[in-house]
Tab-separated table of C-alpha atoms and ligand atoms in Angstrom:
chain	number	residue	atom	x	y	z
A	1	UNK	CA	-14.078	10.095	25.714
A	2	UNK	CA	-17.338	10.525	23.963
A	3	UNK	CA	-19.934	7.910	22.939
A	4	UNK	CA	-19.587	6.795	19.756
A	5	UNK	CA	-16.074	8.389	19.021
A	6	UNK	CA	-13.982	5.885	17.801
A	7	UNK	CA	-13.332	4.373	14.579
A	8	UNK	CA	-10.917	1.534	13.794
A	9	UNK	CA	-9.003	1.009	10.991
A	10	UNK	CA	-7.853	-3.001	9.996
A	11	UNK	CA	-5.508	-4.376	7.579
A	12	UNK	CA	-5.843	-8.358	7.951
A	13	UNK	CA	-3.513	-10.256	6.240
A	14	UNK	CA	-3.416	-14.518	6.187
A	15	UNK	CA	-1.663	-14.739	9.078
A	16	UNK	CA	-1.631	-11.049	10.706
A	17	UNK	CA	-4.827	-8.404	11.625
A	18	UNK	CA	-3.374	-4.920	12.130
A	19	UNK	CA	-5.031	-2.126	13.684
A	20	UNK	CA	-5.234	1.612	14.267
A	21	UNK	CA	-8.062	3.449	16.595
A	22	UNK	CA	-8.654	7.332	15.925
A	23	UNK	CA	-11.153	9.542	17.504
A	24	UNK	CA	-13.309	11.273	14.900
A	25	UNK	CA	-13.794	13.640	13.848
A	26	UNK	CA	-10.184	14.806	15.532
A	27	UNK	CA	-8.608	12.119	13.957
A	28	UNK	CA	-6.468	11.902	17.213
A	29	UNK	CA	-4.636	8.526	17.250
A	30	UNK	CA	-5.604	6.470	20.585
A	31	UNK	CA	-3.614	3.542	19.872
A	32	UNK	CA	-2.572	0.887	17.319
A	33	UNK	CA	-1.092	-2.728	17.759
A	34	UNK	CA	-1.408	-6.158	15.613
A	35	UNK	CA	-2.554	-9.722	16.470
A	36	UNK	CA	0.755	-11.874	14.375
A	37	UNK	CA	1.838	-15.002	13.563
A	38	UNK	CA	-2.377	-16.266	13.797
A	39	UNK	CA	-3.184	-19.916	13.174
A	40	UNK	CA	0.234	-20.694	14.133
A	41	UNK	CA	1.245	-22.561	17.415
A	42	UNK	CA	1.876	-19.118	19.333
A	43	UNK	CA	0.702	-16.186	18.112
A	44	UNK	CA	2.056	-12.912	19.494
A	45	UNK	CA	-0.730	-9.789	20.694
A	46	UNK	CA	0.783	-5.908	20.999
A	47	UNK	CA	-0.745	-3.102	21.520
A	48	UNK	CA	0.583	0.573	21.861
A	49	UNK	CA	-0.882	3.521	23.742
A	50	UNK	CA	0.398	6.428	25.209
A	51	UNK	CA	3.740	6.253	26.061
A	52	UNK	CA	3.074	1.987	26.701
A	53	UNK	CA	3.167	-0.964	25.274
A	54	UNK	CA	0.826	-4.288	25.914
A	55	UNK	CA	2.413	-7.532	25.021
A	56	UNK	CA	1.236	-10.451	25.467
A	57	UNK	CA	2.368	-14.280	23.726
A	58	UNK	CA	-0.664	-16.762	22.903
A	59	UNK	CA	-2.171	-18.757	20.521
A	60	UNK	CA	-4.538	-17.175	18.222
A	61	UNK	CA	-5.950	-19.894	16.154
A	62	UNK	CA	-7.945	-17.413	13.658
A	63	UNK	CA	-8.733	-14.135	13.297
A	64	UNK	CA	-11.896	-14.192	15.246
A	65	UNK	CA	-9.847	-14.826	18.263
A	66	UNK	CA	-7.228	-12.043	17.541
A	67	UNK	CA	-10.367	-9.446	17.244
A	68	UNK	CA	-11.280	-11.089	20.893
A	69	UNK	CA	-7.631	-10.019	22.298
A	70	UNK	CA	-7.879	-6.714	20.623
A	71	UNK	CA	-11.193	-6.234	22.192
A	72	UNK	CA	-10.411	-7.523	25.866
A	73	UNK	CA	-6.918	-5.640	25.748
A	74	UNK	CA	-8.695	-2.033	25.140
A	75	UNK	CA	-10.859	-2.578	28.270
A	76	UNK	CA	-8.174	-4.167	30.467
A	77	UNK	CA	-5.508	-1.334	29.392
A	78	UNK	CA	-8.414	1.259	29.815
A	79	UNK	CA	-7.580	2.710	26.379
A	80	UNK	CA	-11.838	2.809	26.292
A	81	UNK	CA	-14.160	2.485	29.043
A	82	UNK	CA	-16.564	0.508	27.225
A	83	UNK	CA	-17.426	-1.060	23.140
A	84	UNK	CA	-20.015	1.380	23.227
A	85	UNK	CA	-17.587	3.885	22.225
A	86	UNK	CA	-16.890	1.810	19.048
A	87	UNK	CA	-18.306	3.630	16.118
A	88	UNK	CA	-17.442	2.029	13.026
A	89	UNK	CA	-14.819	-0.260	11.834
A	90	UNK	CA	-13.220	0.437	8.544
A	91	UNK	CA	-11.262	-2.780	6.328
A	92	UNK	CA	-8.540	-2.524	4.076
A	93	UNK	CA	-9.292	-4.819	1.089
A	94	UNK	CA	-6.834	-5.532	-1.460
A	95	UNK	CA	-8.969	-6.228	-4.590
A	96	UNK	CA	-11.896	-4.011	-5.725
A	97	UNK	CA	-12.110	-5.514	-8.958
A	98	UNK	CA	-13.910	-3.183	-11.686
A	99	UNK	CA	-16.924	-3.028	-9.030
A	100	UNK	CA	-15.648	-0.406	-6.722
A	101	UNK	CA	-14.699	3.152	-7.459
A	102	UNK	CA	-15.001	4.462	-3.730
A	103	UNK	CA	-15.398	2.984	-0.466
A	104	UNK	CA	-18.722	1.095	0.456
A	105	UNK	CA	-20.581	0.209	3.545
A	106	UNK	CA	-20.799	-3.868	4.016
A	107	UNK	CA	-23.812	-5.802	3.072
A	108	UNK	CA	-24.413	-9.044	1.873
A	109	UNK	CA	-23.954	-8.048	-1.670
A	110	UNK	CA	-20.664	-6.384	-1.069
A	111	UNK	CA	-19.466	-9.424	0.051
A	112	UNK	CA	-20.820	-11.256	-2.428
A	113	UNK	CA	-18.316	-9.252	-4.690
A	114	UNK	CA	-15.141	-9.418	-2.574
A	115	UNK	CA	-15.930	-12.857	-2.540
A	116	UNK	CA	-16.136	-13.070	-6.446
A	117	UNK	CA	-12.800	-11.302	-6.592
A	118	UNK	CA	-10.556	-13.514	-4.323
A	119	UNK	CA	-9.400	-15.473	-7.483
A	120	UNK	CA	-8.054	-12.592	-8.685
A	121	UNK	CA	-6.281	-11.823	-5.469
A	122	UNK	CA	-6.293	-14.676	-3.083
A	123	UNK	CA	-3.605	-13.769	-0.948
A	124	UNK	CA	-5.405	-10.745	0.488
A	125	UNK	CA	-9.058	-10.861	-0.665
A	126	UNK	CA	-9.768	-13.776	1.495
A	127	UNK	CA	-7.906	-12.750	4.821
A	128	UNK	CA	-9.439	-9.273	4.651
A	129	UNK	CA	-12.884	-10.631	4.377
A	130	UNK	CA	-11.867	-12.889	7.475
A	131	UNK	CA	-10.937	-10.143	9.267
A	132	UNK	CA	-14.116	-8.356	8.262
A	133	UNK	CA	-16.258	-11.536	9.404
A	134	UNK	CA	-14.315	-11.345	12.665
A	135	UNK	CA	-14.918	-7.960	13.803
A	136	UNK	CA	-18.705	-8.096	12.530
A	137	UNK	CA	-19.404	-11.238	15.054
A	138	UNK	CA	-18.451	-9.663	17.594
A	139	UNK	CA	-19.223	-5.375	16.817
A	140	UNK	CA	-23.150	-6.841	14.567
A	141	UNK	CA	-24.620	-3.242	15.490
A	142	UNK	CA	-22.104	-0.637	14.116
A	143	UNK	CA	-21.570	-0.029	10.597
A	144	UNK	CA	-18.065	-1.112	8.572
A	145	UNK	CA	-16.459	-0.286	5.651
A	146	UNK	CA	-14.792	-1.672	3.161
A	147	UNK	CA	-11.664	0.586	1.523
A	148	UNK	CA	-10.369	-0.526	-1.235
A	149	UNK	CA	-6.480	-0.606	-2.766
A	150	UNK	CA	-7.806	-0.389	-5.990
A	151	UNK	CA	-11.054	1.907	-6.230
A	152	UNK	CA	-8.899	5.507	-6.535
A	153	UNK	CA	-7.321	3.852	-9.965
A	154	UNK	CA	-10.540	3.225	-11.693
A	155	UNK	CA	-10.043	6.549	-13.382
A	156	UNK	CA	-7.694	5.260	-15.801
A	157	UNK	CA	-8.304	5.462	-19.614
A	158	UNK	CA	-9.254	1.592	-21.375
A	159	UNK	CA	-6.114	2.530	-22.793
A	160	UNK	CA	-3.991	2.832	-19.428
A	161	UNK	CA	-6.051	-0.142	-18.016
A	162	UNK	CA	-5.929	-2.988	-20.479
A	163	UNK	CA	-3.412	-5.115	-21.608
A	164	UNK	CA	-2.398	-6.149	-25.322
A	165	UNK	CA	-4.126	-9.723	-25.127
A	166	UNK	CA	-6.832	-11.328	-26.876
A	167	UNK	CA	-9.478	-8.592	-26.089
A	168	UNK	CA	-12.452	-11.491	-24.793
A	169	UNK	CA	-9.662	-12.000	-22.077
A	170	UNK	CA	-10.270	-8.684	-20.676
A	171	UNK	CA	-13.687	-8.472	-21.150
A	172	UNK	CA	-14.498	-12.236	-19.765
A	173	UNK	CA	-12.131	-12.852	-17.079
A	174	UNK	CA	-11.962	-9.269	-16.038
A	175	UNK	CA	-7.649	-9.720	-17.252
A	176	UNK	CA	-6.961	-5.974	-16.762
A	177	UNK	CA	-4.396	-3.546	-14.438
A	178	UNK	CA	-6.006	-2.622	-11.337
A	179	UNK	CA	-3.711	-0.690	-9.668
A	180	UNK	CA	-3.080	-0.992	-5.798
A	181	UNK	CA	-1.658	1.265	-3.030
A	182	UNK	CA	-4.930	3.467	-4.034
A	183	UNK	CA	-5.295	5.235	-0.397
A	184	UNK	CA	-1.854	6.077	-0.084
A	185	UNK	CA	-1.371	7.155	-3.277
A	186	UNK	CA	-4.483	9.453	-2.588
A	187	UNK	CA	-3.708	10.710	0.538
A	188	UNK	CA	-0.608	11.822	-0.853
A	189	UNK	CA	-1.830	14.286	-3.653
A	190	UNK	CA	-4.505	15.289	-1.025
A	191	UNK	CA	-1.961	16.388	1.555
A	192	UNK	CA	0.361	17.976	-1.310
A	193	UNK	CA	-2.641	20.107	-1.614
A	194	UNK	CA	-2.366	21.382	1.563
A	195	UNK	CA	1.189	22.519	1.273
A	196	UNK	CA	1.191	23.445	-2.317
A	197	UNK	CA	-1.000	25.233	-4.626
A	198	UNK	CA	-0.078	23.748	-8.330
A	199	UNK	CA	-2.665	24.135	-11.118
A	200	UNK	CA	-3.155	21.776	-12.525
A	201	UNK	CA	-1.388	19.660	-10.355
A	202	UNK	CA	0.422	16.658	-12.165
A	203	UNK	CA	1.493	14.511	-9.406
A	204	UNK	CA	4.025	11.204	-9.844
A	205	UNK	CA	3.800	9.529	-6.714
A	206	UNK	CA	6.092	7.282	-5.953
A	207	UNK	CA	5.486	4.768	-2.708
A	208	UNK	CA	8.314	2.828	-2.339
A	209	UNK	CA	8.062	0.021	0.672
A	210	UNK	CA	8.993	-3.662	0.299
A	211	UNK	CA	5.841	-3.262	-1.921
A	212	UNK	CA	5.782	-0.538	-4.385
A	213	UNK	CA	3.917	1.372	-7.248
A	214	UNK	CA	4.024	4.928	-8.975
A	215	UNK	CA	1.242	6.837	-10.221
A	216	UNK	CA	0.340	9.526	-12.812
A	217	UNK	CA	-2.070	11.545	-11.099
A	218	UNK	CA	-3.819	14.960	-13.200
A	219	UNK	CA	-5.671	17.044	-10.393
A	220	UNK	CA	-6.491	14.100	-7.907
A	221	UNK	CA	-7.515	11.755	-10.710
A	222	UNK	CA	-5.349	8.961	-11.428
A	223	UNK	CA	-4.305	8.321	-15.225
A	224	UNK	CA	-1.805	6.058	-14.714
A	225	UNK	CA	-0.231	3.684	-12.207
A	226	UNK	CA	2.172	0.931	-12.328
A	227	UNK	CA	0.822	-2.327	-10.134
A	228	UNK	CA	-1.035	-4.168	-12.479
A	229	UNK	CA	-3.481	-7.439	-12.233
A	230	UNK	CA	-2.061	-7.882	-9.454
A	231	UNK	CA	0.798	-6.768	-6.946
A	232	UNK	CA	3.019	-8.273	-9.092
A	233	UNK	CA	3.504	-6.070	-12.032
A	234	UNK	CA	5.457	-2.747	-12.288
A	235	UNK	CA	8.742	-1.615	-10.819
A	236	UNK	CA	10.994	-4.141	-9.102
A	237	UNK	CA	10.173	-4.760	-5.599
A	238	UNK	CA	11.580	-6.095	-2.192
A	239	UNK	CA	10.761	-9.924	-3.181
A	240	UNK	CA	8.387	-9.298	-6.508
A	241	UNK	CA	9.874	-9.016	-9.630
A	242	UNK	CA	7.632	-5.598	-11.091
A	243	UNK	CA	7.008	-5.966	-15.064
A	244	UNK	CA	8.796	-9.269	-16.972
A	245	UNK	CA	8.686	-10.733	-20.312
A	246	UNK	CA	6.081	-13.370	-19.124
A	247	UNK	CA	8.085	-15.739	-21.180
A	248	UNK	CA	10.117	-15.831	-18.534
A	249	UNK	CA	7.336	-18.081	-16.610
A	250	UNK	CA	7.313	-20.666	-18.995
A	251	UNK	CA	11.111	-21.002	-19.548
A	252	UNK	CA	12.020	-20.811	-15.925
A	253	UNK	CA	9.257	-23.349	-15.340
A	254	UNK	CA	10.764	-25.846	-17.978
A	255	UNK	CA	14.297	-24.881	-16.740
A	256	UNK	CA	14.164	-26.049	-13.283
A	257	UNK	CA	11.039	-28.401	-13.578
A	258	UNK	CA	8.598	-26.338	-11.330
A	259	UNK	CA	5.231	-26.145	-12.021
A	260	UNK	CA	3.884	-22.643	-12.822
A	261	UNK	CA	2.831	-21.914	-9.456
A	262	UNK	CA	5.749	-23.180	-7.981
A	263	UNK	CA	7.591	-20.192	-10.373
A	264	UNK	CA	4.867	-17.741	-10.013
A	265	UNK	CA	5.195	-17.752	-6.546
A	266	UNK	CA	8.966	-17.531	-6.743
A	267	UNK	CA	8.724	-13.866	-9.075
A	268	UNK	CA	6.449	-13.137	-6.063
A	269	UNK	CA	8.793	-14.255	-3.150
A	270	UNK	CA	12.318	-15.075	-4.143
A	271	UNK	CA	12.793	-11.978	-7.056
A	272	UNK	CA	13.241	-8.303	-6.972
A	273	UNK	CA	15.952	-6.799	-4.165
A	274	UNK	CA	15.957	-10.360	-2.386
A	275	UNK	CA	16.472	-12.261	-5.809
A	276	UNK	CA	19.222	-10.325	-7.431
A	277	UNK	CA	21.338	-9.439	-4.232
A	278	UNK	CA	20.945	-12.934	-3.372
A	279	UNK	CA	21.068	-11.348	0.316
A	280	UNK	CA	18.091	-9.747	1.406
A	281	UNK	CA	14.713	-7.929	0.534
A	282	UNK	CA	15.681	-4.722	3.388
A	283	UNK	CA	17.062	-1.738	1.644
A	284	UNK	CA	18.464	-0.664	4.904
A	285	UNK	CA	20.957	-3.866	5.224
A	286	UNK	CA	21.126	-3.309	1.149
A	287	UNK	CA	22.253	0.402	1.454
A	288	UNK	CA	24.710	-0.473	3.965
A	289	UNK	CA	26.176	-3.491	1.961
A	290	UNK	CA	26.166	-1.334	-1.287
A	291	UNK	CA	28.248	1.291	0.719
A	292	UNK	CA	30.621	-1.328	1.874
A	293	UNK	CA	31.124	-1.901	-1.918
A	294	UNK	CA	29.064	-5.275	-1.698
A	295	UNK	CA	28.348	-5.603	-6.102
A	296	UNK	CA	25.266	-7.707	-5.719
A	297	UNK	CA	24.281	-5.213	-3.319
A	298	UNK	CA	25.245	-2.411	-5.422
A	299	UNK	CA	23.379	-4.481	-8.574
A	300	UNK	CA	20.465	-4.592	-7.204
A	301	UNK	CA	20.332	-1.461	-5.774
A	302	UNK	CA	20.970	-0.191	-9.418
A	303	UNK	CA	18.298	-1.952	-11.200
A	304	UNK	CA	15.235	-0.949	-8.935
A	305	UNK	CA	16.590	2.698	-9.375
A	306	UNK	CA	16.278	2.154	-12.775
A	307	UNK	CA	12.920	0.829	-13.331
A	308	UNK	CA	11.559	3.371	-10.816
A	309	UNK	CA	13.678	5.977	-13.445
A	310	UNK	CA	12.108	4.355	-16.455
A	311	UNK	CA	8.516	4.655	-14.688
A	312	UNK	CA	9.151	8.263	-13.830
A	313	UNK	CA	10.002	8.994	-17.272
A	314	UNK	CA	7.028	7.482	-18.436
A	315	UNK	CA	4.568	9.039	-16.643
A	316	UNK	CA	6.318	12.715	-17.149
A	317	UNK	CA	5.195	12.183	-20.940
A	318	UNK	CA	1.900	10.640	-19.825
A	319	UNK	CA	1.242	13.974	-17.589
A	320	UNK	CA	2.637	16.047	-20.493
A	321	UNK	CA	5.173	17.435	-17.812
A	322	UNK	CA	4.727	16.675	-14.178
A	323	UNK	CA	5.050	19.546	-11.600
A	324	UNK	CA	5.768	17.474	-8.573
A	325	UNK	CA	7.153	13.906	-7.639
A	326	UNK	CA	6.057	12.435	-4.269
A	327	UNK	CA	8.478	10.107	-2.436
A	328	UNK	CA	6.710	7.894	0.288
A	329	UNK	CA	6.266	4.946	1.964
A	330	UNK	CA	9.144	2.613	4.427
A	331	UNK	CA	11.988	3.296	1.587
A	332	UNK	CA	10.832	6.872	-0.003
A	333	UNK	CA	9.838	8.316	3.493
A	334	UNK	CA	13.285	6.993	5.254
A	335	UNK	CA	16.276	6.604	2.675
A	336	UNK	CA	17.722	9.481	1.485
A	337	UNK	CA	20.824	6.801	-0.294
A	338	UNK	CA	17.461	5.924	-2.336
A	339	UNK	CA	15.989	9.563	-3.234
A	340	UNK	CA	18.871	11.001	-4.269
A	341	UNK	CA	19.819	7.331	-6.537
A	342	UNK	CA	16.414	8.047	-8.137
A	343	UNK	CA	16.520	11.976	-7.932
A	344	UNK	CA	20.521	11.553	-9.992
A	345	UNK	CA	18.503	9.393	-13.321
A	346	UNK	CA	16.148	11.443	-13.297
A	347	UNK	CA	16.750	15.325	-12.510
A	348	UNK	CA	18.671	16.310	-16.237
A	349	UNK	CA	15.126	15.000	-18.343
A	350	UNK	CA	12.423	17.019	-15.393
A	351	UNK	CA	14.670	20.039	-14.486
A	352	UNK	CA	15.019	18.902	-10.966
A	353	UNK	CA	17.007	20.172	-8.912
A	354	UNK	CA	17.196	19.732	-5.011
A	355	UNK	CA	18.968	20.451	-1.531
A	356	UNK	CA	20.821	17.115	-1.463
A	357	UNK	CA	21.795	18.106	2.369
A	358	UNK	CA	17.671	18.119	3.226
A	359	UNK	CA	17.348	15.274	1.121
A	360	UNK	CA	20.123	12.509	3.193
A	361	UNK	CA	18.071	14.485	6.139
A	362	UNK	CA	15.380	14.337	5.738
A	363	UNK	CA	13.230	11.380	7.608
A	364	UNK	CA	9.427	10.420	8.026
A	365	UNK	CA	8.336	14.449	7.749
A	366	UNK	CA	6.635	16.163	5.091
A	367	UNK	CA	9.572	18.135	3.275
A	368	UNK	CA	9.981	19.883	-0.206
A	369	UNK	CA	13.295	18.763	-0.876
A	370	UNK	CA	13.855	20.470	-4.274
A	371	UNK	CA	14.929	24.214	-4.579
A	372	UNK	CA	12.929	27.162	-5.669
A	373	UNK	CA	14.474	26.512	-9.262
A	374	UNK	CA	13.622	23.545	-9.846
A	375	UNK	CA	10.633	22.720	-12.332
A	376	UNK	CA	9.511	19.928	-10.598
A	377	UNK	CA	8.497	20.343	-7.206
A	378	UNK	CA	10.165	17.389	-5.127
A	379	UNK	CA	8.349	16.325	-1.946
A	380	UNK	CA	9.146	13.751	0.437
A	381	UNK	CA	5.605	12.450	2.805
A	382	UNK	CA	4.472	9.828	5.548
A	383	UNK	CA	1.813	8.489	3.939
A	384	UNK	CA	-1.300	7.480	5.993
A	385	UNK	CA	-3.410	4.573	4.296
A	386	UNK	CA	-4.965	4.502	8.476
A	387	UNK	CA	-6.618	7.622	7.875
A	388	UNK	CA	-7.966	7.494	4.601
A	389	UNK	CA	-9.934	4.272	6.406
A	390	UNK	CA	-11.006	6.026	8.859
A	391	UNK	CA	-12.530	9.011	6.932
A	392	UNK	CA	-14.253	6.946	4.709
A	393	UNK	CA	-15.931	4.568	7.562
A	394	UNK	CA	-16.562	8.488	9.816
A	395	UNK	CA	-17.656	9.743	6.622
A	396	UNK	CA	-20.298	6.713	5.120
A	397	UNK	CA	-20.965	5.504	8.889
A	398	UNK	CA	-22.689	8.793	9.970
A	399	UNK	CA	-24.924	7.890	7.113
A	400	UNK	CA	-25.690	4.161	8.421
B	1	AMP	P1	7.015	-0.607	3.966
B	1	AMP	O1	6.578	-1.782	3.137
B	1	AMP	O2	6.428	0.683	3.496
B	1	AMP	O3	6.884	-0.825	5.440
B	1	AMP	O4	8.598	-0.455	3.694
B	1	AMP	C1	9.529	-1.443	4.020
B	1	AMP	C2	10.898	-1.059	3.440
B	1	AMP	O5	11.240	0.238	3.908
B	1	AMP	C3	12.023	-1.998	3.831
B	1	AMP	O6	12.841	-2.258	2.708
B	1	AMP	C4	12.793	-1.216	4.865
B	1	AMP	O7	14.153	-1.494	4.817
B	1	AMP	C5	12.550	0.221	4.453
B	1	AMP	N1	12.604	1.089	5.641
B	1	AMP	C6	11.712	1.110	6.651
B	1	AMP	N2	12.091	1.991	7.601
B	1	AMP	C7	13.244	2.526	7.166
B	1	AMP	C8	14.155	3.494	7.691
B	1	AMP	N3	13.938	4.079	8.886
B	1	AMP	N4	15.249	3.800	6.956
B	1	AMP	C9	15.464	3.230	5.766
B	1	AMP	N5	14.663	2.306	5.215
B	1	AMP	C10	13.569	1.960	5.902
């Protein structure tokens, strides 16, 4: 292993710090793992390399002391011979406000800002500066990165990005849609580059995992995307509820005699799959149930196929005619039940038309699943939000 090779991605969340390592600039993966269930009364450690796995069950009252286990467990598993090999560490953070249109190096200021922002995304702004604080303690004398969910959006148009509301709301309190999922939703049209050679290419990428958002993407610039504010907005999701009347807030509120956080964090918790099956927020157990003829199950399934329909639609007349729809993340990589629900709304309006064989096949590999006649090229791919990290901290960290 060479000095200075190794680059580490993190995604820390309130209660969880996950991590990849990569060698740069092979981008080889050397091992990834997660500290969980951190300031609880046992926390649980894992870490996988090679062919092995490192367990290990112990408190980890913050996130400082979950770095500490990371950092002792690659020495005692030999996965490095030493921290000098540690070149850079790159952090996931949610919430890049209108301050950020690419990834940055950490300084004071850029904390500052990430700091400024956690209001408008407390559930993630905070724990990924923790995690950054963590790591810094402990690695002062290497550079980090901060990668943001929402820089590859700030392309959109004012008229994409803002909302109908009293304008000074926008332009005081920063009310606008963000967009999230930004590195995946990048990497994507990046690697569809590789295997395809539109021009222009007019992308609708679709990552669907228990948290989800499309894009309209013209030649690797986004125009359009459907997380708004916050995670919250869009298409229906595994517990969020994707775009509402926001009446709904105040009536539900009065209705059960919640305050508005109490119901804002229920259309953030208790909605989408979970809330209308009334069963669970895991499309797997939902696909199965819906097959066993299970109508909440099949309910459900029916209305996020639609709003993911209705977005596709959308963004087809937005891109004045997409050429290719992207299918990705834990439900578009892995269920083909979903695809071809999705693909059946929406083939007759884009001219799709695909190998439904490759497509119930078809698993966690990059695949064009539609046919040579189809007008829309149909591809399912792994995204990689690790990577994009890792570039961006190989790529600004050579520069530190
Ligand atoms: P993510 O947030 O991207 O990890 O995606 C989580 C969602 O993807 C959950 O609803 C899972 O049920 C679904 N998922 C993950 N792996 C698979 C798989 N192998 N087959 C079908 N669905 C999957």
């Amino acid at each position: 292993m060479k000095n200075k090779s190794i680059y580490i991605a993190v995604n820390a969340g309130s209660s969880s710090l996950k991590f990849k390592l990569y060698t740069m600039p092979e981008e080889t993966l050397v091992c990834s793992g997660m500290a969980d269930r951190i300031g609880q009364s046992m926390g649980e450690f894992s870490l996988k390399y090679a062919d092995q796995k490192y367990q290990l069950e112990t408190p980890i009252p913050n996130h400082e002391v979950g770095v500490e286990l990371l950092l002792k467990a690659l020495l005692d598993t030999k996965v490095i011979p030493s921290y000098d090999v540690i070149a850079g560490v790159g952090h996931r953070v949610v919430q890049g406000g209108k301050y950020f249109s690419g990834s940055v190096l950490f300084t004071p200021e850029v904390v500052e800002k990430i700091e400024s922002l956690i209001p408008l995304a407390p559930l993630h702004n905070r724990p990924n500066l923790q995690g950054y604080f963590a790591f810094h303690k402990v690695l002062p004398s290497i550079p980090h990165v901060a990668v943001f969910d929402t820089a590859f959006h700030q392309t959109m148009a004012p008229q994409d990005y803002l909302y109908p509301i009293p304008y000074q709301w926008s332009t005081q309190f920063d009310l606008r849609r963000y967009g999230f999922h930004g590195t995946s939703h990048q990497y994507l049209v990046q690697e569809l580059a590789k295997h395809s050679n539109l021009s222009p290419q007019k992308v609708i990428t679709c990552h669907i995992g228990s948290g989800a958002s499309l894009a309209a993407i013209k030649d690797q610039k986004v125009v359009a995307t459907s997380m708004g504010l916050t995670p919250l907005g869009g298409i229906m999701m595994g517990t969020r509820t994707g775009d509402i009347d926001p009446s709904i807030l105040h009536f539900a509120a009065l209705k059960l005699n919640e305050t508005y956080e109490n119901v804002y964090a229920m259309l953030n918790k208790q909605s989408g799959l979970l809330g209308v099956s009334g069963m669970t927020s895991d499309s797997r157990d939902l696909e199965e149930a819906h097959l066993a003829g299970n109508e909440r199950a099949q309910l459900a399934n029916q209305l996020f196929v639609r709003r993911i329909a209705d977005f596709i639609g959308q963004y087809h007349i937005r891109l004045h005619s997409a050429n290719a729809l992207i299918f990705s993340a834990g439900i578009g990589e892995n269920s083909g039940f979903y695809r071809q629900l999705i693909l059946d709304e929406v083939k007759d309006a884009l001219g799709i038309d695909f190998d439904r064989e490759l497509n119930m096949k078809t698993r966690g590999k990059t695949t064009k699943i539609s046919t040579p006649s189809s007008q829309v090229e149909v591809w399912v791919i792994p995204t990689n939000e690790e990577i994009m990290i890792i570039r961006d901290t190989y790529r600004l960290g050579k520069g530190a």
